[in-house]
PDB file of C-alpha atoms in Angstrom:
ATOM      1  CA  UNK A   1     -64.865  16.978  -4.144  1.00  0.00           C
ATOM      2  CA  UNK A   2     -64.640  19.342  -7.106  1.00  0.00           C
ATOM      3  CA  UNK A   3     -62.724  21.981  -5.133  1.00  0.00           C
ATOM      4  CA  UNK A   4     -60.408  19.302  -3.732  1.00  0.00           C
ATOM      5  CA  UNK A   5     -59.684  18.036  -7.240  1.00  0.00           C
ATOM      6  CA  UNK A   6     -58.921  21.579  -8.392  1.00  0.00           C
ATOM      7  CA  UNK A   7     -56.515  22.080  -5.493  1.00  0.00           C
ATOM      8  CA  UNK A   8     -54.709  18.798  -6.150  1.00  0.00           C
ATOM      9  CA  UNK A   9     -54.424  19.668  -9.834  1.00  0.00           C
ATOM     10  CA  UNK A  10     -52.808  22.987  -8.993  1.00  0.00           C
ATOM     11  CA  UNK A  11     -50.351  21.278  -6.635  1.00  0.00           C
ATOM     12  CA  UNK A  12     -49.537  18.693  -9.303  1.00  0.00           C
ATOM     13  CA  UNK A  13     -48.853  21.496 -11.784  1.00  0.00           C
ATOM     14  CA  UNK A  14     -46.587  23.243  -9.286  1.00  0.00           C
ATOM     15  CA  UNK A  15     -44.699  20.020  -8.675  1.00  0.00           C
ATOM     16  CA  UNK A  16     -44.191  19.498 -12.382  1.00  0.00           C
ATOM     17  CA  UNK A  17     -42.658  22.966 -12.653  1.00  0.00           C
ATOM     18  CA  UNK A  18     -39.961  21.988 -10.152  1.00  0.00           C
ATOM     19  CA  UNK A  19     -39.487  18.494 -11.454  1.00  0.00           C
ATOM     20  CA  UNK A  20     -37.326  19.456 -14.429  1.00  0.00           C
ATOM     21  CA  UNK A  21     -35.091  21.916 -12.581  1.00  0.00           C
ATOM     22  CA  UNK A  22     -31.395  21.216 -12.137  1.00  0.00           C
ATOM     23  CA  UNK A  23     -28.556  23.086 -10.487  1.00  0.00           C
ATOM     24  CA  UNK A  24     -25.875  25.013 -12.345  1.00  0.00           C
ATOM     25  CA  UNK A  25     -22.906  25.798 -10.138  1.00  0.00           C
ATOM     26  CA  UNK A  26     -19.805  27.971 -10.365  1.00  0.00           C
ATOM     27  CA  UNK A  27     -16.690  25.833 -10.009  1.00  0.00           C
ATOM     28  CA  UNK A  28     -12.965  26.175  -9.269  1.00  0.00           C
ATOM     29  CA  UNK A  29      -9.899  23.981  -8.666  1.00  0.00           C
ATOM     30  CA  UNK A  30      -6.640  24.775  -6.832  1.00  0.00           C
ATOM     31  CA  UNK A  31      -3.530  22.955  -5.647  1.00  0.00           C
ATOM     32  CA  UNK A  32      -2.756  23.596  -1.981  1.00  0.00           C
ATOM     33  CA  UNK A  33       0.006  22.666   0.439  1.00  0.00           C
ATOM     34  CA  UNK A  34      -0.004  23.599   4.127  1.00  0.00           C
ATOM     35  CA  UNK A  35       2.052  22.676   7.180  1.00  0.00           C
ATOM     36  CA  UNK A  36       1.135  22.771  10.846  1.00  0.00           C
ATOM     37  CA  UNK A  37       1.815  20.991  14.123  1.00  0.00           C
ATOM     38  CA  UNK A  38      -0.313  18.011  13.071  1.00  0.00           C
ATOM     39  CA  UNK A  39      -1.549  16.569   9.792  1.00  0.00           C
ATOM     40  CA  UNK A  40      -5.162  17.248  10.795  1.00  0.00           C
ATOM     41  CA  UNK A  41      -4.441  20.930  11.407  1.00  0.00           C
ATOM     42  CA  UNK A  42      -2.552  21.156   8.121  1.00  0.00           C
ATOM     43  CA  UNK A  43      -5.512  19.650   6.259  1.00  0.00           C
ATOM     44  CA  UNK A  44      -7.925  22.114   7.843  1.00  0.00           C
ATOM     45  CA  UNK A  45      -5.664  25.020   6.871  1.00  0.00           C
ATOM     46  CA  UNK A  46      -5.360  23.698   3.319  1.00  0.00           C
ATOM     47  CA  UNK A  47      -9.106  23.305   2.817  1.00  0.00           C
ATOM     48  CA  UNK A  48      -9.821  26.747   4.264  1.00  0.00           C
ATOM     49  CA  UNK A  49      -7.142  28.243   2.022  1.00  0.00           C
ATOM     50  CA  UNK A  50      -8.531  26.446  -1.032  1.00  0.00           C
ATOM     51  CA  UNK A  51     -12.018  27.754  -0.313  1.00  0.00           C
ATOM     52  CA  UNK A  52     -10.830  31.359  -0.167  1.00  0.00           C
ATOM     53  CA  UNK A  53      -8.656  31.010  -3.279  1.00  0.00           C
ATOM     54  CA  UNK A  54     -11.477  29.467  -5.296  1.00  0.00           C
ATOM     55  CA  UNK A  55     -14.045  32.056  -4.226  1.00  0.00           C
ATOM     56  CA  UNK A  56     -11.748  34.931  -5.153  1.00  0.00           C
ATOM     57  CA  UNK A  57     -10.603  33.342  -8.417  1.00  0.00           C
ATOM     58  CA  UNK A  58     -14.082  32.391  -9.646  1.00  0.00           C
ATOM     59  CA  UNK A  59     -16.132  35.318  -8.353  1.00  0.00           C
ATOM     60  CA  UNK A  60     -13.688  38.077  -9.318  1.00  0.00           C
ATOM     61  CA  UNK A  61     -14.986  37.595 -12.878  1.00  0.00           C
ATOM     62  CA  UNK A  62     -18.467  38.550 -11.702  1.00  0.00           C
ATOM     63  CA  UNK A  63     -17.879  41.213  -9.053  1.00  0.00           C
ATOM     64  CA  UNK A  64     -15.780  44.123  -7.804  1.00  0.00           C
ATOM     65  CA  UNK A  65     -12.516  42.217  -7.261  1.00  0.00           C
ATOM     66  CA  UNK A  66     -11.154  44.464  -4.501  1.00  0.00           C
ATOM     67  CA  UNK A  67     -14.383  44.458  -2.486  1.00  0.00           C
ATOM     68  CA  UNK A  68     -14.733  40.706  -3.021  1.00  0.00           C
ATOM     69  CA  UNK A  69     -11.214  39.972  -1.805  1.00  0.00           C
ATOM     70  CA  UNK A  70     -11.728  42.095   1.300  1.00  0.00           C
ATOM     71  CA  UNK A  71     -15.036  40.360   2.042  1.00  0.00           C
ATOM     72  CA  UNK A  72     -13.598  36.853   1.587  1.00  0.00           C
ATOM     73  CA  UNK A  73     -10.599  37.621   3.786  1.00  0.00           C
ATOM     74  CA  UNK A  74     -12.798  39.096   6.531  1.00  0.00           C
ATOM     75  CA  UNK A  75     -15.391  36.297   6.543  1.00  0.00           C
ATOM     76  CA  UNK A  76     -14.981  33.292   8.838  1.00  0.00           C
ATOM     77  CA  UNK A  77     -14.251  29.892   7.343  1.00  0.00           C
ATOM     78  CA  UNK A  78     -17.527  28.549   8.751  1.00  0.00           C
ATOM     79  CA  UNK A  79     -19.535  31.291   7.040  1.00  0.00           C
ATOM     80  CA  UNK A  80     -17.745  30.718   3.736  1.00  0.00           C
ATOM     81  CA  UNK A  81     -18.573  27.034   4.002  1.00  0.00           C
ATOM     82  CA  UNK A  82     -22.273  27.950   3.713  1.00  0.00           C
ATOM     83  CA  UNK A  83     -21.855  29.104   0.101  1.00  0.00           C
ATOM     84  CA  UNK A  84     -20.003  25.980  -1.079  1.00  0.00           C
ATOM     85  CA  UNK A  85     -22.428  23.355  -2.367  1.00  0.00           C
ATOM     86  CA  UNK A  86     -19.937  20.488  -2.743  1.00  0.00           C
ATOM     87  CA  UNK A  87     -16.229  19.703  -2.927  1.00  0.00           C
ATOM     88  CA  UNK A  88     -13.859  16.919  -3.952  1.00  0.00           C
ATOM     89  CA  UNK A  89     -10.209  16.076  -3.278  1.00  0.00           C
ATOM     90  CA  UNK A  90      -7.594  14.335  -5.440  1.00  0.00           C
ATOM     91  CA  UNK A  91      -3.802  13.833  -5.375  1.00  0.00           C
ATOM     92  CA  UNK A  92      -3.908  13.878  -1.583  1.00  0.00           C
ATOM     93  CA  UNK A  93      -0.565  13.571   0.234  1.00  0.00           C
ATOM     94  CA  UNK A  94      -0.267  13.565   4.021  1.00  0.00           C
ATOM     95  CA  UNK A  95       2.764  13.521   6.308  1.00  0.00           C
ATOM     96  CA  UNK A  96       3.104  14.118  10.038  1.00  0.00           C
ATOM     97  CA  UNK A  97       2.813  17.881   9.685  1.00  0.00           C
ATOM     98  CA  UNK A  98       2.035  18.608   6.021  1.00  0.00           C
ATOM     99  CA  UNK A  99      -0.971  18.208   3.781  1.00  0.00           C
ATOM    100  CA  UNK A 100      -1.221  18.760   0.035  1.00  0.00           C
ATOM    101  CA  UNK A 101      -3.978  18.065  -2.475  1.00  0.00           C
ATOM    102  CA  UNK A 102      -5.878  19.216  -5.525  1.00  0.00           C
ATOM    103  CA  UNK A 103      -9.232  20.544  -4.328  1.00  0.00           C
ATOM    104  CA  UNK A 104     -12.292  21.284  -6.430  1.00  0.00           C
ATOM    105  CA  UNK A 105     -15.278  23.207  -5.070  1.00  0.00           C
ATOM    106  CA  UNK A 106     -18.698  24.024  -6.468  1.00  0.00           C
ATOM    107  CA  UNK A 107     -20.177  27.372  -5.411  1.00  0.00           C
ATOM    108  CA  UNK A 108     -23.902  27.690  -4.757  1.00  0.00           C
ATOM    109  CA  UNK A 109     -24.976  30.291  -7.317  1.00  0.00           C
ATOM    110  CA  UNK A 110     -28.016  31.631  -5.458  1.00  0.00           C
ATOM    111  CA  UNK A 111     -26.407  31.581  -2.016  1.00  0.00           C
ATOM    112  CA  UNK A 112     -23.298  33.423  -3.167  1.00  0.00           C
ATOM    113  CA  UNK A 113     -25.301  36.063  -4.999  1.00  0.00           C
ATOM    114  CA  UNK A 114     -27.357  36.679  -1.865  1.00  0.00           C
ATOM    115  CA  UNK A 115     -24.154  36.831   0.224  1.00  0.00           C
ATOM    116  CA  UNK A 116     -22.589  39.435  -2.080  1.00  0.00           C
ATOM    117  CA  UNK A 117     -25.740  41.564  -2.116  1.00  0.00           C
ATOM    118  CA  UNK A 118     -26.083  41.449   1.676  1.00  0.00           C
ATOM    119  CA  UNK A 119     -22.480  42.624   2.019  1.00  0.00           C
ATOM    120  CA  UNK A 120     -22.853  45.435  -0.544  1.00  0.00           C
ATOM    121  CA  UNK A 121     -20.396  43.988  -3.050  1.00  0.00           C
ATOM    122  CA  UNK A 122     -21.243  45.119  -6.558  1.00  0.00           C
ATOM    123  CA  UNK A 123     -21.676  42.002  -8.655  1.00  0.00           C
ATOM    124  CA  UNK A 124     -23.107  40.584 -11.826  1.00  0.00           C
ATOM    125  CA  UNK A 125     -23.224  36.954 -10.841  1.00  0.00           C
ATOM    126  CA  UNK A 126     -25.716  35.625 -13.400  1.00  0.00           C
ATOM    127  CA  UNK A 127     -29.183  34.777 -12.164  1.00  0.00           C
ATOM    128  CA  UNK A 128     -29.367  31.013 -12.209  1.00  0.00           C
ATOM    129  CA  UNK A 129     -32.373  30.435 -14.431  1.00  0.00           C
ATOM    130  CA  UNK A 130     -31.993  26.679 -14.137  1.00  0.00           C
ATOM    131  CA  UNK A 131     -31.107  26.459 -10.439  1.00  0.00           C
ATOM    132  CA  UNK A 132     -33.166  24.140  -8.315  1.00  0.00           C
ATOM    133  CA  UNK A 133     -36.392  25.819  -7.299  1.00  0.00           C
ATOM    134  CA  UNK A 134     -39.364  25.047  -5.104  1.00  0.00           C
ATOM    135  CA  UNK A 135     -42.980  25.863  -5.874  1.00  0.00           C
ATOM    136  CA  UNK A 136     -45.344  27.996  -3.823  1.00  0.00           C
ATOM    137  CA  UNK A 137     -49.126  27.650  -3.702  1.00  0.00           C
ATOM    138  CA  UNK A 138     -50.434  30.911  -2.212  1.00  0.00           C
ATOM    139  CA  UNK A 139     -54.029  31.605  -1.175  1.00  0.00           C
ATOM    140  CA  UNK A 140     -54.648  35.357  -0.991  1.00  0.00           C
ATOM    141  CA  UNK A 141     -57.874  36.087   0.874  1.00  0.00           C
ATOM    142  CA  UNK A 142     -57.419  39.847   0.507  1.00  0.00           C
ATOM    143  CA  UNK A 143     -56.466  39.671  -3.131  1.00  0.00           C
ATOM    144  CA  UNK A 144     -53.872  42.111  -4.375  1.00  0.00           C
ATOM    145  CA  UNK A 145     -52.986  43.463  -0.920  1.00  0.00           C
ATOM    146  CA  UNK A 146     -51.886  40.003   0.291  1.00  0.00           C
ATOM    147  CA  UNK A 147     -49.874  39.413  -2.864  1.00  0.00           C
ATOM    148  CA  UNK A 148     -48.301  42.876  -2.557  1.00  0.00           C
ATOM    149  CA  UNK A 149     -47.281  42.025   1.010  1.00  0.00           C
ATOM    150  CA  UNK A 150     -45.593  38.795  -0.092  1.00  0.00           C
ATOM    151  CA  UNK A 151     -43.645  40.593  -2.813  1.00  0.00           C
ATOM    152  CA  UNK A 152     -42.637  43.346  -0.381  1.00  0.00           C
ATOM    153  CA  UNK A 153     -41.338  40.824   2.161  1.00  0.00           C
ATOM    154  CA  UNK A 154     -39.394  39.015  -0.552  1.00  0.00           C
ATOM    155  CA  UNK A 155     -37.882  42.259  -1.842  1.00  0.00           C
ATOM    156  CA  UNK A 156     -36.927  43.573   1.612  1.00  0.00           C
ATOM    157  CA  UNK A 157     -35.254  40.239   2.443  1.00  0.00           C
ATOM    158  CA  UNK A 158     -33.139  40.336  -0.742  1.00  0.00           C
ATOM    159  CA  UNK A 159     -34.867  37.304  -2.224  1.00  0.00           C
ATOM    160  CA  UNK A 160     -36.670  36.929  -5.524  1.00  0.00           C
ATOM    161  CA  UNK A 161     -39.936  35.293  -6.512  1.00  0.00           C
ATOM    162  CA  UNK A 162     -41.275  34.347  -9.925  1.00  0.00           C
ATOM    163  CA  UNK A 163     -44.997  34.319 -10.679  1.00  0.00           C
ATOM    164  CA  UNK A 164     -46.141  31.278 -12.652  1.00  0.00           C
ATOM    165  CA  UNK A 165     -49.918  31.756 -12.691  1.00  0.00           C
ATOM    166  CA  UNK A 166     -52.744  33.629 -10.958  1.00  0.00           C
ATOM    167  CA  UNK A 167     -56.256  32.161 -10.887  1.00  0.00           C
ATOM    168  CA  UNK A 168     -58.732  33.969  -8.673  1.00  0.00           C
ATOM    169  CA  UNK A 169     -57.313  33.984  -5.146  1.00  0.00           C
ATOM    170  CA  UNK A 170     -54.790  31.226  -5.919  1.00  0.00           C
ATOM    171  CA  UNK A 171     -51.242  32.034  -7.011  1.00  0.00           C
ATOM    172  CA  UNK A 172     -48.512  29.640  -8.100  1.00  0.00           C
ATOM    173  CA  UNK A 173     -44.967  30.979  -7.855  1.00  0.00           C
ATOM    174  CA  UNK A 174     -41.455  29.588  -7.581  1.00  0.00           C
ATOM    175  CA  UNK A 175     -38.279  30.557  -5.754  1.00  0.00           C
ATOM    176  CA  UNK A 176     -34.676  29.258  -5.517  1.00  0.00           C
ATOM    177  CA  UNK A 177     -34.475  26.345  -3.103  1.00  0.00           C
ATOM    178  CA  UNK A 178     -31.808  28.150  -1.071  1.00  0.00           C
ATOM    179  CA  UNK A 179     -34.439  30.715   0.007  1.00  0.00           C
ATOM    180  CA  UNK A 180     -37.013  28.243   1.297  1.00  0.00           C
ATOM    181  CA  UNK A 181     -36.158  28.328   5.016  1.00  0.00           C
ATOM    182  CA  UNK A 182     -35.594  32.089   5.046  1.00  0.00           C
ATOM    183  CA  UNK A 183     -38.837  32.742   3.154  1.00  0.00           C
ATOM    184  CA  UNK A 184     -40.863  30.477   5.454  1.00  0.00           C
ATOM    185  CA  UNK A 185     -39.501  32.183   8.573  1.00  0.00           C
ATOM    186  CA  UNK A 186     -40.135  35.642   7.099  1.00  0.00           C
ATOM    187  CA  UNK A 187     -43.793  35.136   6.161  1.00  0.00           C
ATOM    188  CA  UNK A 188     -44.505  33.319   9.429  1.00  0.00           C
ATOM    189  CA  UNK A 189     -43.503  36.474  11.324  1.00  0.00           C
ATOM    190  CA  UNK A 190     -46.241  38.353   9.450  1.00  0.00           C
ATOM    191  CA  UNK A 191     -49.031  35.925  10.314  1.00  0.00           C
ATOM    192  CA  UNK A 192     -48.920  33.594   7.320  1.00  0.00           C
ATOM    193  CA  UNK A 193     -49.488  29.896   7.919  1.00  0.00           C
ATOM    194  CA  UNK A 194     -47.775  27.223   5.868  1.00  0.00           C
ATOM    195  CA  UNK A 195     -47.697  23.526   5.078  1.00  0.00           C
ATOM    196  CA  UNK A 196     -45.694  21.235   2.830  1.00  0.00           C
ATOM    197  CA  UNK A 197     -47.513  19.112   0.259  1.00  0.00           C
ATOM    198  CA  UNK A 198     -45.138  16.807  -1.642  1.00  0.00           C
ATOM    199  CA  UNK A 199     -42.480  19.521  -1.800  1.00  0.00           C
ATOM    200  CA  UNK A 200     -44.887  22.342  -2.676  1.00  0.00           C
ATOM    201  CA  UNK A 201     -44.984  25.049   0.003  1.00  0.00           C
ATOM    202  CA  UNK A 202     -48.563  26.208   0.671  1.00  0.00           C
ATOM    203  CA  UNK A 203     -49.089  29.503   2.481  1.00  0.00           C
ATOM    204  CA  UNK A 204     -52.287  31.263   3.528  1.00  0.00           C
ATOM    205  CA  UNK A 205     -53.684  33.592   6.196  1.00  0.00           C
TER     206      UNK A 205
END
């Protein structure tokens, strides 16, 4: 019972760490107007155009503008959609073959930074200290070697991890929420087991 209480206390602490987090997003707004054979096609073209314009306009302040523009123009619309966290439309006007609107998009800070790094675009997108994070409860049976392996896997996968506390063979850490699926898949390949406990990811071997 004592060990169970200790474990639950650690999980509660980890949950509290995440509880006050909130997302800070990069944001841009553009006016677009596109024509096509149908209104639906025109709207799709307009939204895709807005996405590219906003990414270039906002991120050129934080990266090599030429490399960024080339990357945005050579990336599919579906892939670019993955780094947009939300969007809104106003002043919408639709005719049989034309669509125009004012479109605002919020860029996922952590996802876009990872995307730029993976594509070798020099950037200084600020680390999002207050972005939404999840907590990790890690049991390291082999002590420092297990912890070194976790940090190596994180580093090689272009992710980042923040240590909160280390008590014996129990480590509490936190990571951006956007890395959760990728991190879980990565450690699973190296023999780590995992479970979710009220949002806290537990991993052990």
